[in-house]
Short mmCIF file of C-alpha atoms in Angstrom, two decimals:
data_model
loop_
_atom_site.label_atom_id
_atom_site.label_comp_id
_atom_site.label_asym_id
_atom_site.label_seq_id
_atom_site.Cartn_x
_atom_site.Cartn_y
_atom_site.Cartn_z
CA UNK A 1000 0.00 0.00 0.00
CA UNK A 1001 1.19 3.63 -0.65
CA UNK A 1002 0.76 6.94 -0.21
CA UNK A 1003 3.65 9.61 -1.13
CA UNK A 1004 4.24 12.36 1.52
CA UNK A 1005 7.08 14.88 1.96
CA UNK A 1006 9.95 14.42 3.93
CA UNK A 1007 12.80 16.49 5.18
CA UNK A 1008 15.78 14.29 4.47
CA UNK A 1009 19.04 16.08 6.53
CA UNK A 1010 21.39 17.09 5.65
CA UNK A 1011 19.63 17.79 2.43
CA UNK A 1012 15.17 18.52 2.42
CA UNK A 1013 13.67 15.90 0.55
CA UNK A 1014 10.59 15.43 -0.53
CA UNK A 1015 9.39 11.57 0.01
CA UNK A 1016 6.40 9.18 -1.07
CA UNK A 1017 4.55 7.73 1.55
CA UNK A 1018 4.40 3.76 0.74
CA UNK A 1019 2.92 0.62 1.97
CA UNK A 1020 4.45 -2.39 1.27
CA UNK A 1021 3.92 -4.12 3.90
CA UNK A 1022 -1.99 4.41 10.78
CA UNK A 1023 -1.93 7.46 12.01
CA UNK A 1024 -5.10 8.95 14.21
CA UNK A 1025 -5.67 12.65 15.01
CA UNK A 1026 -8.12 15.68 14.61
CA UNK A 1027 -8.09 17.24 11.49
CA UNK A 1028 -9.50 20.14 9.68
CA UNK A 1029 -10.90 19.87 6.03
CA UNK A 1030 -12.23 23.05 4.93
CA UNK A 1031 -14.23 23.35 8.17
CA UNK A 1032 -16.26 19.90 7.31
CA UNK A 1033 -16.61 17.31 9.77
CA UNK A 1034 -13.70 14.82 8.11
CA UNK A 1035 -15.97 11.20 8.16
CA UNK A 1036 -19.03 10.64 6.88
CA UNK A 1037 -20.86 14.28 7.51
CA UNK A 1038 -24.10 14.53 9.08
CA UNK A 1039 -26.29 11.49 8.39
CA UNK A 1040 -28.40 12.22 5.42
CA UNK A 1041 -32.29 11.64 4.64
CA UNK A 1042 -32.43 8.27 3.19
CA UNK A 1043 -29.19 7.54 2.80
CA UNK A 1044 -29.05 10.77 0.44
CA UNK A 1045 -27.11 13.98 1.19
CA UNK A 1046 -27.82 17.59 -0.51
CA UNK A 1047 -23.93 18.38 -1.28
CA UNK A 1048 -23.00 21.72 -2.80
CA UNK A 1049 -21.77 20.91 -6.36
CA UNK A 1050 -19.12 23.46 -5.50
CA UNK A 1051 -17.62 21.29 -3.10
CA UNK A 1052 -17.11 17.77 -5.24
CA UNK A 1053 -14.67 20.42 -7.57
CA UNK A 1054 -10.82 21.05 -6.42
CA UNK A 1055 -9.63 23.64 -4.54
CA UNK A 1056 -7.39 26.92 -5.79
CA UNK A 1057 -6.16 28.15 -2.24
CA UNK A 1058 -4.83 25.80 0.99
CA UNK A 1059 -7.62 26.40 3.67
CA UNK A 1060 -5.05 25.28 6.40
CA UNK A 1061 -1.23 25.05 7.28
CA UNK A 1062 0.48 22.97 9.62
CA UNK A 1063 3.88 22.33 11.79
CA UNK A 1064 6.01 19.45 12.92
CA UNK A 1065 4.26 18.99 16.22
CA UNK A 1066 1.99 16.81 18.68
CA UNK A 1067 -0.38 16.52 15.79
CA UNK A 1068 2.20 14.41 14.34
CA UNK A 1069 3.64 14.34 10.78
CA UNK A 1070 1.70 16.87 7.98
CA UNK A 1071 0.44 15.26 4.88
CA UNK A 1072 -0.56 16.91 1.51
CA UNK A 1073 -1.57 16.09 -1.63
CA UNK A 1074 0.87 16.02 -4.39
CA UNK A 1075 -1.37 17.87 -7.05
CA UNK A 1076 -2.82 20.86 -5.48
CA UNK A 1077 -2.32 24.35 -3.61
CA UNK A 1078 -1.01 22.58 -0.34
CA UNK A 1079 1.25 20.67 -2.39
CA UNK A 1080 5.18 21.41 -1.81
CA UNK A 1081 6.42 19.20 -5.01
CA UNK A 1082 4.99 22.43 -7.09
CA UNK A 1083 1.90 20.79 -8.85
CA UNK A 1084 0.05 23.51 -7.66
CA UNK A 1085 -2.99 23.08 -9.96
CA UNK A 1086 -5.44 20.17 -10.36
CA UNK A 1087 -4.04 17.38 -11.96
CA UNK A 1088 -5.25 15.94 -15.29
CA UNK A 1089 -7.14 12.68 -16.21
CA UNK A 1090 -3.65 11.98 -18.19
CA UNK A 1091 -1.72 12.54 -14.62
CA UNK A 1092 -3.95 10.56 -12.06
CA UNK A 1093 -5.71 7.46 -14.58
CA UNK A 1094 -2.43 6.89 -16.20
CA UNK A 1095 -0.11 6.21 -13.21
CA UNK A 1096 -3.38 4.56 -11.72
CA UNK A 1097 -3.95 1.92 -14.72
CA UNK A 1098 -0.56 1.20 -14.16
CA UNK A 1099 -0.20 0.73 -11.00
CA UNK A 1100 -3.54 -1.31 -10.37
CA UNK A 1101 -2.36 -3.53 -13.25
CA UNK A 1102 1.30 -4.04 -11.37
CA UNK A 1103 -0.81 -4.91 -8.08
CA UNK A 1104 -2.86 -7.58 -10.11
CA UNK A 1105 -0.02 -9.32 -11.86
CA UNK A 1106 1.49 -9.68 -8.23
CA UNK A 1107 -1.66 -11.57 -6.73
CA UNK A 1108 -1.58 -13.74 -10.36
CA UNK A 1109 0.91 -15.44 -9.72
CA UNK A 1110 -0.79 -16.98 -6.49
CA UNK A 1111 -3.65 -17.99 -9.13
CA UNK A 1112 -3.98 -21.97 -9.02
CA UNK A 1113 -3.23 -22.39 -12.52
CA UNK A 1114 -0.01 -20.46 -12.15
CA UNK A 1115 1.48 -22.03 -8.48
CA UNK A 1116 3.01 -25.17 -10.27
CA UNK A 1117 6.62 -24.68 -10.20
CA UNK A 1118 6.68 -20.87 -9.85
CA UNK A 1119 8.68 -19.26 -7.33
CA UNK A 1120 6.61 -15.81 -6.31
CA UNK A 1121 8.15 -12.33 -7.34
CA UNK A 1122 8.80 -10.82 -4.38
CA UNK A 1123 11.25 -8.28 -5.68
CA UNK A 1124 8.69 -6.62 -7.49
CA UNK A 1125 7.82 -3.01 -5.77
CA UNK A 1126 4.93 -0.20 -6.56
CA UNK A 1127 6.33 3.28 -6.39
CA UNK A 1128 3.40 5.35 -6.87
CA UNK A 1129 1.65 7.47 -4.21
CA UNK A 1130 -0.39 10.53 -4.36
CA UNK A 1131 0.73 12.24 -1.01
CA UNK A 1132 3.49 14.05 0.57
CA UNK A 1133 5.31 14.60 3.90
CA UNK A 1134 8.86 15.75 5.45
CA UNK A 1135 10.81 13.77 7.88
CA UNK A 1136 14.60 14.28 9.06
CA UNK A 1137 17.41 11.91 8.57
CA UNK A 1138 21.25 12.17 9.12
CA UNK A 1139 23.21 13.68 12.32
CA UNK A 1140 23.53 17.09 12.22
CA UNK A 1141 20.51 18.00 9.83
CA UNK A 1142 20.91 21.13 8.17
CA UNK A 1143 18.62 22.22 5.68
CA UNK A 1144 19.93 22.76 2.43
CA UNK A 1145 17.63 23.19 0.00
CA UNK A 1146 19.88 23.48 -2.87
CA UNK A 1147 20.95 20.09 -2.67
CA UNK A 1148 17.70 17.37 -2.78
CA UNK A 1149 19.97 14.38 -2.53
CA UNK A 1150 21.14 12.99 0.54
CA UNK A 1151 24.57 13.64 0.97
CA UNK A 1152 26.49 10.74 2.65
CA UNK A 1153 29.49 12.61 3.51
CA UNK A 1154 27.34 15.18 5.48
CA UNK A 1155 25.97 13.13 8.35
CA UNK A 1156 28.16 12.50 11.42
CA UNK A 1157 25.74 9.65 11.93
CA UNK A 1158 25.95 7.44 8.48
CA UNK A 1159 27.62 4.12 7.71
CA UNK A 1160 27.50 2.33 4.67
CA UNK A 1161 26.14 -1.26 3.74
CA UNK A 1162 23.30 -2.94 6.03
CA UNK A 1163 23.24 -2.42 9.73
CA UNK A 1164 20.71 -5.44 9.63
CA UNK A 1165 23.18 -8.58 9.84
CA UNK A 1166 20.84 -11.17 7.53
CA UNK A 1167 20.67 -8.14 5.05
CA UNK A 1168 22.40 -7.42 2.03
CA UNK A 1169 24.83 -4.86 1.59
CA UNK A 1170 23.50 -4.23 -2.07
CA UNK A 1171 19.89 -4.34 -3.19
CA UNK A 1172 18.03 -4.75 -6.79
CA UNK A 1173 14.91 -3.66 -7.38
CA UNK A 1174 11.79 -3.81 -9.93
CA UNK A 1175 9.81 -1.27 -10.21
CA UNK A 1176 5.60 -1.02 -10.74
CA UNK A 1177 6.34 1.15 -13.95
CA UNK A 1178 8.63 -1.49 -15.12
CA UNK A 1179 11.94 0.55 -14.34
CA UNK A 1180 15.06 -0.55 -11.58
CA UNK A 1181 17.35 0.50 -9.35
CA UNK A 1182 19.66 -0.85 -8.02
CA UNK A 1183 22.17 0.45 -5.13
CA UNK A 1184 23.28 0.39 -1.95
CA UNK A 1185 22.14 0.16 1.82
CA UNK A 1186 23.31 2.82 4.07
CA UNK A 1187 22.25 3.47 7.92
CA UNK A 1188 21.68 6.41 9.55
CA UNK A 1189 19.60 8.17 12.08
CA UNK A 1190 15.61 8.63 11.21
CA UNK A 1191 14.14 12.04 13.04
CA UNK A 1192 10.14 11.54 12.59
CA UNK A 1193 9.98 14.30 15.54
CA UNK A 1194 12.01 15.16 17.68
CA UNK A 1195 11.08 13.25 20.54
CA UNK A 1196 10.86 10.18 17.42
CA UNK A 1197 15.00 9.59 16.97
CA UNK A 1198 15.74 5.95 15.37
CA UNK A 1199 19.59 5.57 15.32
CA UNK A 1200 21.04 3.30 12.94
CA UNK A 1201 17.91 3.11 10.39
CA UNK A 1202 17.93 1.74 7.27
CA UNK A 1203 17.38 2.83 4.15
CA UNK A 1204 18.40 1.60 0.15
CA UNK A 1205 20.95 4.24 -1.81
CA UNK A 1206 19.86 4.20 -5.14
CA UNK A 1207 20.92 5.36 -8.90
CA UNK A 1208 17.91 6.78 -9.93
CA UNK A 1209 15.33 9.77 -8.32
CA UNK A 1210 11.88 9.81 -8.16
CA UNK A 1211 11.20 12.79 -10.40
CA UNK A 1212 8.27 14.96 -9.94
CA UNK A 1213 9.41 16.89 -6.78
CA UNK A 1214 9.76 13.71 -4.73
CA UNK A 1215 12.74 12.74 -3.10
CA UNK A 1216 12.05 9.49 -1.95
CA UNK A 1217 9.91 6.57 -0.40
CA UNK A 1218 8.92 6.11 3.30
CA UNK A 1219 7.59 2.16 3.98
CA UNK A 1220 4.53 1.76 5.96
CA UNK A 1221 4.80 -2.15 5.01
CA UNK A 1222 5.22 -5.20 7.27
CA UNK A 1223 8.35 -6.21 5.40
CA UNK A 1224 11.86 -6.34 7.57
CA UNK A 1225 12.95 -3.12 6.30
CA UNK A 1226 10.17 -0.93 6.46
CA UNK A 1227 9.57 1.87 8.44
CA UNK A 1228 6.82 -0.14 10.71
CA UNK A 1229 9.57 -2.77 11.07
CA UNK A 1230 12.72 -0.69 12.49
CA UNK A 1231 10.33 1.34 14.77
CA UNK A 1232 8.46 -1.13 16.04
CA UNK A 1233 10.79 -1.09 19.73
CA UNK A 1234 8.95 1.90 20.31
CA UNK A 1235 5.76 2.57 18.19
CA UNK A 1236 4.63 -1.01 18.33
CA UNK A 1237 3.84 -1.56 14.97
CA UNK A 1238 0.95 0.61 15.35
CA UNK A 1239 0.32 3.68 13.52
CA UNK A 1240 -2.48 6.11 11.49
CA UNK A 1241 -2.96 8.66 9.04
CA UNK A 1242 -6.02 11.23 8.02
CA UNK A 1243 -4.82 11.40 4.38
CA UNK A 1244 -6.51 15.65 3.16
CA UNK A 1245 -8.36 17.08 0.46
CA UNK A 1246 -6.00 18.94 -2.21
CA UNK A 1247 -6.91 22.07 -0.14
CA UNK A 1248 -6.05 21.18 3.35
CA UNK A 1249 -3.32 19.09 5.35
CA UNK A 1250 -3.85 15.78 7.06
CA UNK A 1251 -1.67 13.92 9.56
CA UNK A 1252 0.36 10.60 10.34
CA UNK A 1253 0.98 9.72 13.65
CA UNK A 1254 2.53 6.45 15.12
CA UNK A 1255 2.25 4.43 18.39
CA UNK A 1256 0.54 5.86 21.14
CA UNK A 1257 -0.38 9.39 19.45
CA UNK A 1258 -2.16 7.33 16.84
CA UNK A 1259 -4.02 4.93 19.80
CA UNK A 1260 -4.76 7.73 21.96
CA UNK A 1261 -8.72 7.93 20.82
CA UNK A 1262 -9.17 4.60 19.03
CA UNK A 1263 -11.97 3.94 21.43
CA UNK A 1264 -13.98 5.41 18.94
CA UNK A 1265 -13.01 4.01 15.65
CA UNK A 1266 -14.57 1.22 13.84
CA UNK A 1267 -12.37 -1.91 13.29
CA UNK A 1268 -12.03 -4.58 11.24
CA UNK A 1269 -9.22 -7.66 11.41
CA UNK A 1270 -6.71 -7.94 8.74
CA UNK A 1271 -6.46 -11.81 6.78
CA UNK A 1272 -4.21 -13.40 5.36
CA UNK A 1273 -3.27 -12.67 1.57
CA UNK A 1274 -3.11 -14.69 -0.97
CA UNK A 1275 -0.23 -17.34 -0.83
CA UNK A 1276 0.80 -16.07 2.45
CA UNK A 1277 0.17 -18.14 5.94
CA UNK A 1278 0.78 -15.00 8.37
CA UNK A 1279 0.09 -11.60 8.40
CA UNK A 1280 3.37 -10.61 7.77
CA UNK A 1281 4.31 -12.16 5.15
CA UNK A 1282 1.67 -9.99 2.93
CA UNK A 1283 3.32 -6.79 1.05
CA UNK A 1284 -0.38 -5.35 1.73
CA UNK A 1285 -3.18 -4.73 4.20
CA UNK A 1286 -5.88 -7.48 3.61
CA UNK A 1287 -9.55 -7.22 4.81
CA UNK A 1288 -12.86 -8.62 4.75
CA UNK A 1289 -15.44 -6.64 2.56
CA UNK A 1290 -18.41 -8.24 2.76
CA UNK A 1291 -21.17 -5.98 0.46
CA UNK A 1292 -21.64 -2.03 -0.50
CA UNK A 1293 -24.68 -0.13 0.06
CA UNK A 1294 -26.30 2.56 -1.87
CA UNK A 1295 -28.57 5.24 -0.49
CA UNK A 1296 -29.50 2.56 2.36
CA UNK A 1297 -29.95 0.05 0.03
CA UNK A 1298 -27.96 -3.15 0.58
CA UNK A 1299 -26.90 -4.53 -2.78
CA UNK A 1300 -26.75 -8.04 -1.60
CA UNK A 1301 -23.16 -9.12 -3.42
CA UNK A 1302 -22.58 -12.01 -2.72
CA UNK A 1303 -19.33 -12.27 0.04
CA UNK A 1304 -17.22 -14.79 -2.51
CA UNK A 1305 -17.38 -12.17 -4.86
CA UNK A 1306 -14.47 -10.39 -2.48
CA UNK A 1307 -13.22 -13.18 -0.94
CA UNK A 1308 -10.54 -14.37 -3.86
CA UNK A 1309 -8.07 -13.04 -4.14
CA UNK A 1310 -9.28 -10.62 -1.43
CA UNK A 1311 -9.73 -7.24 -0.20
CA UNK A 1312 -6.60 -4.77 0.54
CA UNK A 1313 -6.62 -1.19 1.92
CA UNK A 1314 -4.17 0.77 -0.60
CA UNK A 1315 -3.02 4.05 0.03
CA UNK A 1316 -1.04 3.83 -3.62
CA UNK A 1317 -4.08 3.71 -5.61
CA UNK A 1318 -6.76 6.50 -6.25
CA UNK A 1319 -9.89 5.46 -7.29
CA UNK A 1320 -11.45 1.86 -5.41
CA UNK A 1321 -11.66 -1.01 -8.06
CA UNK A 1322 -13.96 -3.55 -7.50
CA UNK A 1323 -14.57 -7.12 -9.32
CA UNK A 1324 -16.36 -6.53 -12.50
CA UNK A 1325 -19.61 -8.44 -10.68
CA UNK A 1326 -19.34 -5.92 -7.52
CA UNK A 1327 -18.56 -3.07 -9.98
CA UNK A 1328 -21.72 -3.56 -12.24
CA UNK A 1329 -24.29 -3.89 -9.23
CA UNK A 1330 -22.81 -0.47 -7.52
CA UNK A 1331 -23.06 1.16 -11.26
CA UNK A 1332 -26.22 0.18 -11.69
CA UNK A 1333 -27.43 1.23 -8.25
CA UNK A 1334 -25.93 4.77 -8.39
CA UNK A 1335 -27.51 5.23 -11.25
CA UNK A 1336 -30.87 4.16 -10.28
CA UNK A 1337 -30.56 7.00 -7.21
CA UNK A 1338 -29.33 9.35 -9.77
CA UNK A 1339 -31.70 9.09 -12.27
CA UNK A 1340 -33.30 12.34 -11.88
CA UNK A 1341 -29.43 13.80 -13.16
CA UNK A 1342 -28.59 14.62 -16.61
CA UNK A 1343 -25.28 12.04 -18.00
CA UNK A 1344 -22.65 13.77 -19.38
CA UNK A 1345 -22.38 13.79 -22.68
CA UNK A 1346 -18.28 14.83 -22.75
CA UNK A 1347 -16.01 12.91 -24.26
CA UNK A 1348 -13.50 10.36 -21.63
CA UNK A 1349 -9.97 11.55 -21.95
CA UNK A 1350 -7.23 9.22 -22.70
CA UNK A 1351 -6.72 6.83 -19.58
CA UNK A 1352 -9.86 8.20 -18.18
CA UNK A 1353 -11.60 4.94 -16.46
CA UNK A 1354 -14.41 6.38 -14.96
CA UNK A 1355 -17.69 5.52 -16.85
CA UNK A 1356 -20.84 6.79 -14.99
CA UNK A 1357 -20.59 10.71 -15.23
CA UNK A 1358 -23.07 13.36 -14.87
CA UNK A 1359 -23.48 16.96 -16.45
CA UNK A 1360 -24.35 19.27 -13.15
CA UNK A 1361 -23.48 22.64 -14.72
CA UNK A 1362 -25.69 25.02 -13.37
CA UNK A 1363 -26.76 23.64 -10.17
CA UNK A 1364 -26.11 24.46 -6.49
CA UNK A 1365 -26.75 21.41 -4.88
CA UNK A 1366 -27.16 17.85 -5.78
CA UNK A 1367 -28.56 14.62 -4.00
CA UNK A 1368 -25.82 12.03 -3.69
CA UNK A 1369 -26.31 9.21 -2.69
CA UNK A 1370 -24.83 7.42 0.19
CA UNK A 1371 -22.35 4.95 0.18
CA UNK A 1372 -21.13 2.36 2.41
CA UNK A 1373 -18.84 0.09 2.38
CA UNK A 1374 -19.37 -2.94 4.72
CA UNK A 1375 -16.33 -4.92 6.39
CA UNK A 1376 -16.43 -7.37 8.38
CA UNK A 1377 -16.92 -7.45 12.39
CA UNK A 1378 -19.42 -4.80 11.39
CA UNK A 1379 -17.08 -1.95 10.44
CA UNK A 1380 -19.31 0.01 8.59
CA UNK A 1381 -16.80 2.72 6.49
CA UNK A 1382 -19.75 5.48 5.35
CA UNK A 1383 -18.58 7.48 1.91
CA UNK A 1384 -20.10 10.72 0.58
CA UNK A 1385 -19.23 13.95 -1.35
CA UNK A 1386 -15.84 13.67 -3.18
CA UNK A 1387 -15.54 9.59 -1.59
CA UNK A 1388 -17.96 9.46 -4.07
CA UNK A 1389 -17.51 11.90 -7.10
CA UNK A 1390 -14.74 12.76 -8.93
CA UNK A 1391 -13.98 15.35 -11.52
CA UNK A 1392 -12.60 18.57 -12.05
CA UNK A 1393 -15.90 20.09 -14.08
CA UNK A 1394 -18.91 20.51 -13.17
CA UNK A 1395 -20.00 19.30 -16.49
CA UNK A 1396 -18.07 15.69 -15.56
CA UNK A 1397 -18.91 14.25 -12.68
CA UNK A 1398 -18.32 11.07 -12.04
CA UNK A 1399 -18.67 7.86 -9.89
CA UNK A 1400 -14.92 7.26 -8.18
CA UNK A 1401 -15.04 3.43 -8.61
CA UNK A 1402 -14.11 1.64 -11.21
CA UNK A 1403 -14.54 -2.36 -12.00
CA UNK A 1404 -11.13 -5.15 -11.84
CA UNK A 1405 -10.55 -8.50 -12.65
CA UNK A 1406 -11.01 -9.88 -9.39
CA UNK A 1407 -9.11 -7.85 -6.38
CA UNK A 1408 -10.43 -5.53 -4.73
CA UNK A 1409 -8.90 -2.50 -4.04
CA UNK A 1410 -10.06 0.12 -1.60
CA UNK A 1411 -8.18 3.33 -2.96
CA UNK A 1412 -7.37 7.02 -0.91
CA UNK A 1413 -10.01 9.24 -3.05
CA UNK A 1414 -12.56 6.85 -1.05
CA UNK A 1415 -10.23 7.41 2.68
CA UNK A 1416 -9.28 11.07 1.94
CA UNK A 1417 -10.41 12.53 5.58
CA UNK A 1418 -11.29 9.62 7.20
CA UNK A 1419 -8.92 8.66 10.20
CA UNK A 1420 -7.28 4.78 9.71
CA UNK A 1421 -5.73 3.43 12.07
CA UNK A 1422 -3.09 0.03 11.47
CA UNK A 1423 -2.42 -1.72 14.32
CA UNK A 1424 -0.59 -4.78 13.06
CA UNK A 1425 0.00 -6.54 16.12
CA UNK A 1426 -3.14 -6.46 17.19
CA UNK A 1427 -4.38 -7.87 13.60
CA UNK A 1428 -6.88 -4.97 12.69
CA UNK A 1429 -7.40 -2.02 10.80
CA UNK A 1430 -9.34 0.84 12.41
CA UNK A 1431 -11.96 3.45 10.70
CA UNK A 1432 -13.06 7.40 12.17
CA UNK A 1433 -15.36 9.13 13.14
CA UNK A 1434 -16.55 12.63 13.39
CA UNK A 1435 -12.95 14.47 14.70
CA UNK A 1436 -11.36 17.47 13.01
CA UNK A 1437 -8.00 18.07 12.82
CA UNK A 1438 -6.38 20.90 13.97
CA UNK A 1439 -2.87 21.23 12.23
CA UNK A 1440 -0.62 24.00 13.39
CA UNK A 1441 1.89 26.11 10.91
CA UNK A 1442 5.00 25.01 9.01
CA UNK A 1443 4.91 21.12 9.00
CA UNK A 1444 5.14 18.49 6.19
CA UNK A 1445 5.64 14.88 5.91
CA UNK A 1446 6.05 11.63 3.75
CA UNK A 1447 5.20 8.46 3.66
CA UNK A 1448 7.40 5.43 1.19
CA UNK A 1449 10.85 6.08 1.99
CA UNK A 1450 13.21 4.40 -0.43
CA UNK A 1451 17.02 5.76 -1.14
CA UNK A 1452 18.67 5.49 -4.35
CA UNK A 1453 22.35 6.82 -4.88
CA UNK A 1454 23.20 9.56 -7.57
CA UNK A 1455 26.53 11.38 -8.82
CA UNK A 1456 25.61 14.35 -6.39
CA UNK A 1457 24.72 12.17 -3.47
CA UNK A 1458 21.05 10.15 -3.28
CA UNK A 1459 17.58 10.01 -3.49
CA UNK A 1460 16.19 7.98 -0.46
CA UNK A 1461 14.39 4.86 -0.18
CA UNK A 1462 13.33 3.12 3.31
#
């Protein structure tokens, strides 16, 4: 799973990708709005502003390295600090997204009965993509130099090269969702999430190539040895949660006990084993039960199996939710029952534009969406509205945010933006918000993915 933040890699500021390959709870702020569910609606049916399903030209909020814990933002958008200030294009989101979703599938294929027969599983295969951004410190002293965006070895009082982890490699090789590699070396050095967060002797991968786009980097929310979950787990306890923002505000990450401080109230569900995989652990993603959707208070009655194989996973990595094709047609169908009263959209898609149930609102204040919800098991109900539902950046395109798969199901960040999940790994669950704001304070930012790849100038991080 993945989700891109920026992070403030010392000596040098990086920018990093928020990744899970393997949850952070707070308040949070989102325009003013209420960040889960809103108010319950009539019906199951909400009157939502058509202004508010469109993106955002100004950051409603700032925020600062602090007890809220880490800042997140969106990659595309005002509150952005990779410099995609305006909303991003079909072309920029559904390509990256097609590709990635398709790189997700043709991992879980190979655990496909017909293909287990003397096959040896991929497991050097890795997704890079993520949508958010964060800043985090690493290296003894950290000095911000904003010139330079790759780490800088020679810098850091604290680094050593090669692993630090004795069944490790000194070396890694790596393939790459978008088909590319790196290849480079581990280094160790000391990981500053806050300052009351130091991690001596962390790991990270030293790579050849950078991430392009603004982003510096990779920060692993996985299970995997080497992820960031795994080398903090003395202290955070493999626990931690995130309130992932709309393109005009700033969410949070937190870890350990700042992220388990209020999960009385959250809604949980147990994480499964994937596919090919006899413990939790040994699963490069967060797997849950979903067990049917409603729409507008209607249950639509899928059938469980229909999830089951080769399962559900929470990805912060992909953007819109895909559902099997079987799933995918009853939601379609049922949306567009509840929205018959709405004009389609006659526009044309755009290239790599998936979404396939659009509606021409031009000219209207309001409109009555429909409720969905998203039903896990040991009755974590996960309620979606407004832009968990829509997507578009026209009000004469509006359009469902799901889209149909082959058979996995993927629950994507347009349908958790603002909603508070929390991953507590040893305790075998995944946790959903409630009704909290939060309050972010000036001059933070954060990232998520951390991966660091070596370069003639110093390196790009990965961990």
């Amino acid at each position: 799973m993945c989700v891109r933040f920026m992070a403030i890699l010392c000596p040098s500021t990086a920018i990093y990708h928020f990744l899970f390959s393997s949850l952070l709870f707070f308040s949070c702020y989102v325009s003013g709005i209420p960040v889960y569910g809103a108010e319950e609606g009539k019906d199951g049916f909400h009157s939502t502003p058509v202004s508010s399903l469109l993106p955002k030209n100004k950051c409603s909020a700032s925020a600062r390295r602090g007890s809220q814990g880490l800042p997140i933002t969106q990659k595309y958008g005002p509150c952005s600090g990779s410099g995609h200030s305006q909303p991003p294009s079909p072309q920029e989101i559904f390509g990256p997204d097609e590709s990635r979703v398709s790189f997700i599938n043709s991992k879980f294929n190979q655990y496909a009965p017909e293909n287990l027969k003397d096959h040896t599983p991929n497991n050097k295969l890795f997704d890079e993509d993520g949508n958010f951004l964060l800043t985090l410190l690493l290296a003894h002293p950290h000095r911000n130099l904003p010139s330079r965006r790759h780490f800088d070895p020679s810098a850091s009082l604290t680094y050593s090269l090669g692993s630090c982890i004795p069944t490790v490699e000194d070396t890694y090789n790596m393939t790459y969702g978008d088909k590319s590699t790196s290849g480079g070396n581990f280094g160790c050095d000391t990981l500053i999430l806050e300052p009351s967060d130091v991690f001596p002797k962390f790991q990270f991968g030293c790579g050849r190539n950078d991430f392009g786009s603004g982003v510096d980097g990779m920060l692993g929310l996985g299970q995997g040895q080497l992820s960031t979950v795994s080398q903090t787990a003395s202290k955070f306890k493999k626990v931690f949660s995130y309130c992932l923002p709309e393109e005009d505000s700033i969410g949070s990450l937190l870890f350990g006990e700042k992220a388990t401080s209020q999960s009385s109230s959250l809604k949980f569900t147990s994480l499964v084993n994937g596919p090919g995989t006899s413990g939790l652990e040994e699963s490069g993603y967060y797997f849950v039960k979903l067990l049917d959707i409603s729409v507008g208070n209607k249950r639509l009655n899928i059938p469980s199996s229909v999830f089951a194989s080769p399962g559900t996973i929470i990805d912060s990595g992909t953007v819109i939710t895909r559902l099997p094709q079987r799933a995918y047609s009853a939601l379609k169908a049922a949306f567009k029952k509840a929205m018959a009263k709405y004009p389609l959209s006659n526009g044309r898609r755009k290239e790599n534009d998936m979404l396939d149930t659009c509606y021409n609102l031009s000219g209207r204040k309001d409109v009555l969406l429909p409720e969905i919800v998203l039903h896990f098991g040991d009755g974590a109900d996960v309620r979606l509205n407004g832009k968990r539902v829509i997507w578009g950046n026209d009000a004469s395109r509006l359009c469902l945010a799901f889209a149909g798969n082959s058979e996995l199901t993927i629950i994507g960040n347009r349908q958790q933006v603002s909603l508070t999940v929390l991953y507590d790994i040893q305790g075998g669950r995944i946790g959903f918000g409630g009704q909290w704001l939060l309050q972010v304070r000036p001059n933070a930012s954060l990232s998520f993915c951390l991966v660091i790849r070596s370069a003639d100038r110093g390196c790009p991080l990965d961990a």
